[in-house]
mmCIF file of C-alpha atoms in Angstrom:
data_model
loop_
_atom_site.group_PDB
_atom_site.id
_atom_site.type_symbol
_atom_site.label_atom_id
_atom_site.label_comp_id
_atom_site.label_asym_id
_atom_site.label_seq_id
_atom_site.Cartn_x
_atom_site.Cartn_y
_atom_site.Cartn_z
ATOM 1 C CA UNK A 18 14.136 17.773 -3.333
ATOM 2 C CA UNK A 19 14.740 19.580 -6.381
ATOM 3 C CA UNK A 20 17.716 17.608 -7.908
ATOM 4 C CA UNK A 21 16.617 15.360 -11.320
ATOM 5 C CA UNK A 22 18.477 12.801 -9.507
ATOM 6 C CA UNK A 23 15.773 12.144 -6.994
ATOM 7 C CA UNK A 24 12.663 11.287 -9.386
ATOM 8 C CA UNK A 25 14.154 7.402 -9.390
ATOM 9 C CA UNK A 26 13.626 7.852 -5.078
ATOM 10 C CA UNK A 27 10.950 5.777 -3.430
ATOM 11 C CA UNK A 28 9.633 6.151 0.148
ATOM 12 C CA UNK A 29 7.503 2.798 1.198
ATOM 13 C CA UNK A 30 4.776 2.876 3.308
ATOM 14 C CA UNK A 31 4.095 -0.725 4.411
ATOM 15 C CA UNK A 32 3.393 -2.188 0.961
ATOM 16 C CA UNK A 33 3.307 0.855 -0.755
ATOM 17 C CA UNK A 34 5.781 2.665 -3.176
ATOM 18 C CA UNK A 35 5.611 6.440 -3.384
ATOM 19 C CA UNK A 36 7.901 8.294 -6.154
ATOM 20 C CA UNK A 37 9.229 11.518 -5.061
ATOM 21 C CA UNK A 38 9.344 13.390 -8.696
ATOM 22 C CA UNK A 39 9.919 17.150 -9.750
ATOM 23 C CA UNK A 40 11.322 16.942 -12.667
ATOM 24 C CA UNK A 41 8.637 14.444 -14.931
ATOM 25 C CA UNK A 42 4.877 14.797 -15.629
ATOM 26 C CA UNK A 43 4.282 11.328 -15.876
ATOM 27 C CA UNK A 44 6.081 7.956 -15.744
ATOM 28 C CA UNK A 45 6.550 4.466 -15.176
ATOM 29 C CA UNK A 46 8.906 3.064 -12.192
ATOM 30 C CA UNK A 47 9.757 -0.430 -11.692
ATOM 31 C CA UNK A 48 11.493 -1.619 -8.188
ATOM 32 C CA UNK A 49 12.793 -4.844 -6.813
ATOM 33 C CA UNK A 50 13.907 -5.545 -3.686
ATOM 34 C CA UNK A 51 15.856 -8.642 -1.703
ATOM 35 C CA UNK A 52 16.639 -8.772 2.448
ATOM 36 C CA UNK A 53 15.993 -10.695 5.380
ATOM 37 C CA UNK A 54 12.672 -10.910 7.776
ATOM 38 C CA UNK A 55 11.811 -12.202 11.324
ATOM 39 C CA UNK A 56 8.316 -13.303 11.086
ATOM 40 C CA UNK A 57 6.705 -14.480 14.249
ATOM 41 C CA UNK A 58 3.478 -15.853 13.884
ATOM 42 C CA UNK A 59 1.273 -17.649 17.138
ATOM 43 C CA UNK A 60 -2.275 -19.195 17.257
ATOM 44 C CA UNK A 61 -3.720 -20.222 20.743
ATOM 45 C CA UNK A 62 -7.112 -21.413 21.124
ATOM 46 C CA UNK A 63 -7.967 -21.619 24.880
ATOM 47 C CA UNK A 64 -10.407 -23.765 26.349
ATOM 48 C CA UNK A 65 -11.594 -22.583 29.695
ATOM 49 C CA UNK A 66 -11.195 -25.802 31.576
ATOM 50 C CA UNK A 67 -8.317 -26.744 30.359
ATOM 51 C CA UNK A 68 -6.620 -23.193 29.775
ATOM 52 C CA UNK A 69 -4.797 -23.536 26.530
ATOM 53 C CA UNK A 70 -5.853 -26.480 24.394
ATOM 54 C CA UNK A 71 -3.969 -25.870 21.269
ATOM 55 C CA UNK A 72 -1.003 -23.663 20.126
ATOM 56 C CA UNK A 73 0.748 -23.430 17.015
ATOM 57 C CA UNK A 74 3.063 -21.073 16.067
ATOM 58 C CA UNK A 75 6.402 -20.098 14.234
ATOM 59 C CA UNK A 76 9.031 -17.930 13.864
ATOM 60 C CA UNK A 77 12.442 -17.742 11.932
ATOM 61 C CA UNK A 78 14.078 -15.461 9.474
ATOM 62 C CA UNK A 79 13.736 -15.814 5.775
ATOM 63 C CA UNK A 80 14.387 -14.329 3.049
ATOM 64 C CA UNK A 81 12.666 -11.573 1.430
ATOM 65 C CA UNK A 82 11.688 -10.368 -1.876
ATOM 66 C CA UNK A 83 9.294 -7.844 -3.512
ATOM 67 C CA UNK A 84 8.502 -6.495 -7.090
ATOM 68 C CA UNK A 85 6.700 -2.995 -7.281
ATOM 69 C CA UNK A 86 5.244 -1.364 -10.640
ATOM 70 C CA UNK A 87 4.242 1.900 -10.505
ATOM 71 C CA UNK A 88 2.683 4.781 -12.449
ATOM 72 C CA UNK A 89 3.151 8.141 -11.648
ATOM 73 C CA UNK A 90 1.185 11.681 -13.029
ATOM 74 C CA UNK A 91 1.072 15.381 -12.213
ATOM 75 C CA UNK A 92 4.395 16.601 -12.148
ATOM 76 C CA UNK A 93 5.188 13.622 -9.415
ATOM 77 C CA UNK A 94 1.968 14.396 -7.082
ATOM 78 C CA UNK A 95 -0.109 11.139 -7.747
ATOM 79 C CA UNK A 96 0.925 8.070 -8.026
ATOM 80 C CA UNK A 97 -1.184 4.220 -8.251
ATOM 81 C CA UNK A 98 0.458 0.614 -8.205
ATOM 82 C CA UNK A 99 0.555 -2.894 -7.859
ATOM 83 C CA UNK A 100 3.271 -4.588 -5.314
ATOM 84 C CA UNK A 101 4.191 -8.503 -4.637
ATOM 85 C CA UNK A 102 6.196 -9.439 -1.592
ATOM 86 C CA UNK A 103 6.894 -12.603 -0.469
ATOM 87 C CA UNK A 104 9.225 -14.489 2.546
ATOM 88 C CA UNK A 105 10.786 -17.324 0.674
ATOM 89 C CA UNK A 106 9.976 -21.074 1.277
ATOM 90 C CA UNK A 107 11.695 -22.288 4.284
ATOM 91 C CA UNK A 108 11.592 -26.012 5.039
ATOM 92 C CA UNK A 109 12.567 -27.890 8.407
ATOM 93 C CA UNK A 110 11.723 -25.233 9.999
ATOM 94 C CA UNK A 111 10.885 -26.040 13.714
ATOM 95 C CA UNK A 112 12.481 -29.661 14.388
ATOM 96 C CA UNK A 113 10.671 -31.357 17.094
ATOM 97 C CA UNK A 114 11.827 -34.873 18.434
ATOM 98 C CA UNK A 115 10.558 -36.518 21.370
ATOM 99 C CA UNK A 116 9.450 -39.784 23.457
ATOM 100 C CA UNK A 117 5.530 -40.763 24.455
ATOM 101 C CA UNK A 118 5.473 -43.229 27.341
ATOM 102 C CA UNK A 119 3.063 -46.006 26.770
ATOM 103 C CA UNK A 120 4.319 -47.947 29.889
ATOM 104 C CA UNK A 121 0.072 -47.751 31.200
ATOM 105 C CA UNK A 122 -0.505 -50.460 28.697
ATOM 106 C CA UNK A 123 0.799 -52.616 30.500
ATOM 107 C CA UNK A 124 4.262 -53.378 29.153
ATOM 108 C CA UNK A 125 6.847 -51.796 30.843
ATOM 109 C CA UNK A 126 9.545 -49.491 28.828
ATOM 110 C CA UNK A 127 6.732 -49.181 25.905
ATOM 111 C CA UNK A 128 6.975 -46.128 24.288
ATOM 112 C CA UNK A 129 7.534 -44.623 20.817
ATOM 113 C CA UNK A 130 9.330 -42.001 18.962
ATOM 114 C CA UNK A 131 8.440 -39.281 16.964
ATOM 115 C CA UNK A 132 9.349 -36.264 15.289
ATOM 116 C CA UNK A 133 8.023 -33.436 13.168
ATOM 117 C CA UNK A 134 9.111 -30.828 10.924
ATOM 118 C CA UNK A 135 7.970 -27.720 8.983
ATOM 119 C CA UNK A 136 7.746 -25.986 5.792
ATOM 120 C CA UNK A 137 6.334 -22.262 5.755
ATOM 121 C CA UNK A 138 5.912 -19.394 2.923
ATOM 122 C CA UNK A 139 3.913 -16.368 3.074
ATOM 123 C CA UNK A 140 3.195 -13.732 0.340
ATOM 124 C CA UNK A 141 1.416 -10.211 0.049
ATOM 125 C CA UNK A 142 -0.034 -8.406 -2.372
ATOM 126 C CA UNK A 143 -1.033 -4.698 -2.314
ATOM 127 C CA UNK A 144 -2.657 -2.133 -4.684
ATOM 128 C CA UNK A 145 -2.090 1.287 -3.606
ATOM 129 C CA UNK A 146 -2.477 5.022 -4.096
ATOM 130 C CA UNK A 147 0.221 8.121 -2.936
ATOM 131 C CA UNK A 148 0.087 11.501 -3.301
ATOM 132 C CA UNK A 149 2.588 13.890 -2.474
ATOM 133 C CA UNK A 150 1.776 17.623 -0.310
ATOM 134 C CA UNK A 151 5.090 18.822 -1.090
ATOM 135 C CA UNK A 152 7.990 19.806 1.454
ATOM 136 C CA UNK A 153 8.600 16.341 1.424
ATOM 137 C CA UNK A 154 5.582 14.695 2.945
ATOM 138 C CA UNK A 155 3.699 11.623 1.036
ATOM 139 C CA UNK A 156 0.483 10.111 1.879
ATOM 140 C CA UNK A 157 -0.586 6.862 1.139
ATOM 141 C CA UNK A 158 -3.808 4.363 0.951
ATOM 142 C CA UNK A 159 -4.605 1.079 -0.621
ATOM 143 C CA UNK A 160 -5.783 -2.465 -0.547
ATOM 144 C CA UNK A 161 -3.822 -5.230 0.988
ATOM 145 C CA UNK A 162 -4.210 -9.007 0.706
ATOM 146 C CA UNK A 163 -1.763 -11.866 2.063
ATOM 147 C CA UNK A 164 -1.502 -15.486 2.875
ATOM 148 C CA UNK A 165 0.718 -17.535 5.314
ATOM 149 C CA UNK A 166 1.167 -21.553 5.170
ATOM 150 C CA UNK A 167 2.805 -23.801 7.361
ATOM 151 C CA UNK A 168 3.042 -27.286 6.779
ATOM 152 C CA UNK A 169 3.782 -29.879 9.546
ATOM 153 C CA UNK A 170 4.569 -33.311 8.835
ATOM 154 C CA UNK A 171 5.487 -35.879 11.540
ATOM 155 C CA UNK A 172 6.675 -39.034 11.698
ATOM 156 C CA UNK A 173 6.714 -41.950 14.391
ATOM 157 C CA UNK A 174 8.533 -45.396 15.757
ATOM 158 C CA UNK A 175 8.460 -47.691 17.874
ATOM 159 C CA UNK A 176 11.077 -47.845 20.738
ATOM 160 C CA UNK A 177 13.237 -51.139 20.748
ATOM 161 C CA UNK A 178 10.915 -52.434 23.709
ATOM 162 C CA UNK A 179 7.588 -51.963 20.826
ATOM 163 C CA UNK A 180 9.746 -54.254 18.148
ATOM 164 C CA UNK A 181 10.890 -56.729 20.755
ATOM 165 C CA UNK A 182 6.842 -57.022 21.512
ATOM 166 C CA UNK A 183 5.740 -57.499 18.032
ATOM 167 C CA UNK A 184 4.564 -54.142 17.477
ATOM 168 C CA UNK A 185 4.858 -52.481 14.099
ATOM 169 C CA UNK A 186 4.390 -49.562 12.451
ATOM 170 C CA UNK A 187 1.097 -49.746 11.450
ATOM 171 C CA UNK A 188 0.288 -48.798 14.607
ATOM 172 C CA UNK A 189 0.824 -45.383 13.641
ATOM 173 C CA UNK A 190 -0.874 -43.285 10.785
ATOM 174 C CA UNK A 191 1.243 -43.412 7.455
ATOM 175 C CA UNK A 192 0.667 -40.293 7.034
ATOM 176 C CA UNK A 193 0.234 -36.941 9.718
ATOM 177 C CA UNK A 194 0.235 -33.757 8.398
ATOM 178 C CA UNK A 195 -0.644 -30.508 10.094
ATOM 179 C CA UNK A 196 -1.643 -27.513 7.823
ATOM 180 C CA UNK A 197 -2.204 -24.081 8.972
ATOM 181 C CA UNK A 198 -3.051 -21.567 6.761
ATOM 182 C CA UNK A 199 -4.088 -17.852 7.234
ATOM 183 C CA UNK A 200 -5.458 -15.347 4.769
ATOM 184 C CA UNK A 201 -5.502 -11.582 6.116
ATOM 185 C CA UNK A 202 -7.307 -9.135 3.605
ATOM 186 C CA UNK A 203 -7.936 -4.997 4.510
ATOM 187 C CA UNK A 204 -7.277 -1.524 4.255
ATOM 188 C CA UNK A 205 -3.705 0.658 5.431
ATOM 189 C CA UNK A 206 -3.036 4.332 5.311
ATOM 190 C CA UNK A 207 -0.019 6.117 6.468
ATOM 191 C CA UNK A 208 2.266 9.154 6.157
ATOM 192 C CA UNK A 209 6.061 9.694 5.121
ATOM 193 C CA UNK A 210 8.797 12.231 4.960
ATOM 194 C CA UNK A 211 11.682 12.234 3.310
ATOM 195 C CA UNK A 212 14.506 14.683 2.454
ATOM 196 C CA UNK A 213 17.851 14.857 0.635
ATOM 197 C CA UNK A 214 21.150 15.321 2.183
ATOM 198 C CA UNK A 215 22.818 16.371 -0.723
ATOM 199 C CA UNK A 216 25.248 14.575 -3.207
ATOM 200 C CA UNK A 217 22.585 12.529 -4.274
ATOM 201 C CA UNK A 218 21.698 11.302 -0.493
ATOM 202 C CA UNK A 219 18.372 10.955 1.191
ATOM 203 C CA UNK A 220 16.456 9.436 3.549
ATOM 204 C CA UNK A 221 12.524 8.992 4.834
ATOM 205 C CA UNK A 222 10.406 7.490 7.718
ATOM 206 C CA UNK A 223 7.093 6.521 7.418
ATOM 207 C CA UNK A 224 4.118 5.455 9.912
ATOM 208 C CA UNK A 225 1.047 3.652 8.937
ATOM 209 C CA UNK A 226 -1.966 1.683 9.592
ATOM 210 C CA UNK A 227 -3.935 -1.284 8.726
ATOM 211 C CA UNK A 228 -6.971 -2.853 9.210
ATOM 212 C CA UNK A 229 -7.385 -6.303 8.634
ATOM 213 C CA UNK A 230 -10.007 -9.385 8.614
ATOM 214 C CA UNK A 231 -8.289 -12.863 9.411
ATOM 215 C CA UNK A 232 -9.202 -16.228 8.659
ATOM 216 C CA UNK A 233 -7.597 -18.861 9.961
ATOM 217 C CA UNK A 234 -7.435 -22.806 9.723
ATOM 218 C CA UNK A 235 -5.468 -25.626 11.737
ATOM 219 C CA UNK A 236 -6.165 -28.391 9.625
ATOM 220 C CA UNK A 237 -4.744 -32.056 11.235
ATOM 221 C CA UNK A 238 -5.152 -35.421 9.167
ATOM 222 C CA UNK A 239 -4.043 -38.463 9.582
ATOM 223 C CA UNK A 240 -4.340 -41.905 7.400
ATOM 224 C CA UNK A 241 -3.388 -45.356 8.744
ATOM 225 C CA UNK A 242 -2.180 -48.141 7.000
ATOM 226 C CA UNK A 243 -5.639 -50.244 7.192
ATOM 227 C CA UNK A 244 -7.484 -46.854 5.804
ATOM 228 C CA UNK A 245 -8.875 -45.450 8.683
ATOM 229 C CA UNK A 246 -8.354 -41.858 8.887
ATOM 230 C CA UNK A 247 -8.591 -39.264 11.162
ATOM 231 C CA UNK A 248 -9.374 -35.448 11.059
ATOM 232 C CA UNK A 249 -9.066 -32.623 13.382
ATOM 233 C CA UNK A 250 -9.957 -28.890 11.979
ATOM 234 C CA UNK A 251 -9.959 -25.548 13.905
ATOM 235 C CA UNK A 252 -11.726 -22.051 11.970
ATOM 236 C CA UNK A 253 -10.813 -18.967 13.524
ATOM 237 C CA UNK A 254 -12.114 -15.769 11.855
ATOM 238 C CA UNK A 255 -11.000 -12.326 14.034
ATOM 239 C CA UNK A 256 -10.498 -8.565 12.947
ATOM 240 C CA UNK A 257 -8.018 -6.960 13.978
ATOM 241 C CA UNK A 258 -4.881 -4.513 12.957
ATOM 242 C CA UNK A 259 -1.247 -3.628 12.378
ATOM 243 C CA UNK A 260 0.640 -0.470 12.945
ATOM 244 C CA UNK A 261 3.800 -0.067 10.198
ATOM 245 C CA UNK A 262 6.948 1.875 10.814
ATOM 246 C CA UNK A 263 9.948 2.340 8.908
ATOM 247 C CA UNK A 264 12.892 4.182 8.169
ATOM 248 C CA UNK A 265 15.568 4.623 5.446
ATOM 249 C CA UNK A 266 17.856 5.691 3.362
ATOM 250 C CA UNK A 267 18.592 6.059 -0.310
ATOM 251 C CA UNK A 268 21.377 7.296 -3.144
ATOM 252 C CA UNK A 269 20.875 8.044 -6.541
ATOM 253 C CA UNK A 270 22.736 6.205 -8.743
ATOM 254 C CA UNK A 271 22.180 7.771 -11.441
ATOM 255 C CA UNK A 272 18.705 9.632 -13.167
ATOM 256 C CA UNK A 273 17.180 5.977 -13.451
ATOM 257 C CA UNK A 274 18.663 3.884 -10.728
ATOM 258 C CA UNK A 275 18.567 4.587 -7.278
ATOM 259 C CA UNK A 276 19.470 2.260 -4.532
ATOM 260 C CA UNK A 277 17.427 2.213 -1.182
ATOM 261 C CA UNK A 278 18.115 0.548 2.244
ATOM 262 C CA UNK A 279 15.302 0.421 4.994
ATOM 263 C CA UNK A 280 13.941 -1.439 7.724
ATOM 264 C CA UNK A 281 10.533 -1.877 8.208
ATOM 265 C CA UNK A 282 8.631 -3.310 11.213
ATOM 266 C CA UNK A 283 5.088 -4.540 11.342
ATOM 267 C CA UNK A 284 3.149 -5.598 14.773
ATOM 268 C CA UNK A 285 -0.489 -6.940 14.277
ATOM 269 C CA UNK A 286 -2.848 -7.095 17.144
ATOM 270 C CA UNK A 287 -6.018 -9.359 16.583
ATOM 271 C CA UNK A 288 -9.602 -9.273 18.192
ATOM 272 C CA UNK A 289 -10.323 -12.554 20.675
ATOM 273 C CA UNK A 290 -13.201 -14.652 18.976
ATOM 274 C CA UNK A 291 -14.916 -18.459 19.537
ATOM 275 C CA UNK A 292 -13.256 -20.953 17.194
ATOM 276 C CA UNK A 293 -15.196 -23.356 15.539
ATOM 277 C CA UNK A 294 -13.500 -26.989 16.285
ATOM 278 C CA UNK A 295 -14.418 -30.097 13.945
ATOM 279 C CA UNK A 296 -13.137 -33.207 16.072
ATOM 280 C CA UNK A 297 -12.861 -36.326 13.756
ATOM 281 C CA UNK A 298 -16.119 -35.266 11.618
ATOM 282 C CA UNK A 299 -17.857 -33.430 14.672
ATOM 283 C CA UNK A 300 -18.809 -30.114 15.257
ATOM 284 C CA UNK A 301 -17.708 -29.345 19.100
ATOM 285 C CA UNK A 302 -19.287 -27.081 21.484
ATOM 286 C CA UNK A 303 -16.818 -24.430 22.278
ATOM 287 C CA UNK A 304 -18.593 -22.553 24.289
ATOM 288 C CA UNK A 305 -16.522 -20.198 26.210
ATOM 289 C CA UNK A 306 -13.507 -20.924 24.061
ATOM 290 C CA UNK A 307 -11.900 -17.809 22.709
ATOM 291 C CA UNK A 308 -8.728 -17.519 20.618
ATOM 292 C CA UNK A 309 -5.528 -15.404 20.579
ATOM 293 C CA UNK A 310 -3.326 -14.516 17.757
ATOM 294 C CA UNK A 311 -0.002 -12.488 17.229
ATOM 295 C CA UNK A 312 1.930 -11.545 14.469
ATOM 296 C CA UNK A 313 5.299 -9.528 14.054
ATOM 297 C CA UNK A 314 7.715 -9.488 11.156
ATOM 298 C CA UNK A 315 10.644 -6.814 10.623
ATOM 299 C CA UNK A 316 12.550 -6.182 7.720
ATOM 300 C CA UNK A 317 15.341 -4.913 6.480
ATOM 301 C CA UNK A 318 16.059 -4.733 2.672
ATOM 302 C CA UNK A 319 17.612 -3.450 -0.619
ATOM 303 C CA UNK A 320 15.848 -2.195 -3.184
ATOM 304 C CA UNK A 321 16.714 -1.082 -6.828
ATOM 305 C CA UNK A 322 14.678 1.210 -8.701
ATOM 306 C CA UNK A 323 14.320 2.157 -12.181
ATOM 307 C CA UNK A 324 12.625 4.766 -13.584
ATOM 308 C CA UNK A 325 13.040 5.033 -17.282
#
């Protein structure tokens, strides 16, 4: 990798950027990238009488984008930065419609409608070092911190037999929202190679590792029309990790652009742990409760990077 036109290429590790560089003693890089992800997320808390007592989970593609600054020192060895990814805001994500029987109230046909829908976004953040052994092999450590929402808002009616009765919508709350949100924080470390092919042509793979404290919250509230409100909360804290691989390829566009396309695909595996369930104000006893989680996203992307 001796060719000036390689000091603009980048191998990623995870959320890392790592500058392969022979031919400056020190610089500044700038990258941005835009692709698509499929990010699966899943929470089950299980309840060992009833098996699984809540579940919550999504998964969809969005859109991804990242923004990586970068400063690089000894002839190309070392290199520290900062990195910001982020799926974009998806909304209606998830469309649930149904029918709830009410016919055991005594009025046959009763019932009413209801339906739900969901908005999610998730970003990352990473600070990170690399240094670079030579023949083409990069290692890389850092600091990682990310967040995942999903909001869940649902909605409800009466079925014609409810209006013929009388019945009327303040019978349901004017207001149900369901809002999950997850903050991961921890540590990753991996290796990557890359080489050139010639003409300005290269490519790299990369294998990491991370290791990661979760916190978790299912957060359900309600408000009816009269005031009364309701409130049910789950806490789920769990350690756990992720193994990273990816692969690319990249072409220098010129001795300060080059343009990279890679895939990169994360699996997380989480420790089982008790949650900690609020029920309408009230601490419950979860004794034997445990939790699962799983989380998956893979990536592929374009990235442009500048190195001036």
């Amino acid at each position: 990798m001796n060719s000036p036109y390689l000091r603009g290429s980048i191998f990623i590790f995870s959320t890392c950027a790592f500058v392969a560089s022979n031919s400056v003693m020190a610089s500044w890089g700038l990258s941005a990238s835009y692709g698509n992800s499929d990010y699966e997320y899943n929470v089950e808390v299980l309840d060992p009488d009833l098996g699984e007592a809540y579940s919550y989970d999504i998964g969809t593609d969005f859109g991804y984008v990242d923004l990586t600054l970068d400063y690089s020192w000894g002839d190309g060895k070392h290199q520290i930065g900062v990195k910001h990814a982020a799926l974009l805001e998806e909304t209606g994500l998830n469309p649930q419609e149904g029918f709830t029987d009410m016919s055991y109230t005594g009025i046959s046909g009763l019932g009413y409608n209801y339906s739900s829908s969901a908005a999610v976004e998730r970003d990352e953040t990473s600070l990170f070092y690399s240094y670079r052994f030579g023949g083409g092999w990069a290692w890389t450590t850092g600091y990682y911190s990310g967040s995942f929402e999903n909001v869940n808002t649902q909605t409800y009616s009466w079925n014609q037999t409810g209006l013929d009765a009388g019945l009327t919508e303040s019978s349901f709350p004017s207001s149900d929202t369901i809002v999950e949100e997850n903050e991961v924080t921890g540590y990753f470390t991996g290796l990557g190679y890359g080489m050139s092919f010639g003409g300005g042509w290269g490519g790299f793979a990369r294998l990491g590792y991370q290791w990661s404290e979760v916190e978790n919250l299912y957060d359900n509230s309600a408000v009816f029309s009269d005031g009364t409100e309701f409130r049910d909360q789950i806490y789920v804290n769990s350690d756990g990790s992720a193994t990273v691989f990816g692969v690319g390829v990249f072409y220098a566009l010129s001795e300060d652009w080059v343009a990279t396309l890679q895939y990169d695909s994360k699996s997380y595996s989480y420790d089982a742990t008790q949650p900690v369930v609020i029920y309408d104000g009230e601490v419950q006893n979860t004794d034997g409760f445990g939790t699962s989680i799983d989380e998956s996203q893979d990536t592929i992307y374009l990235t442009l990077r500048w190195v001036p």
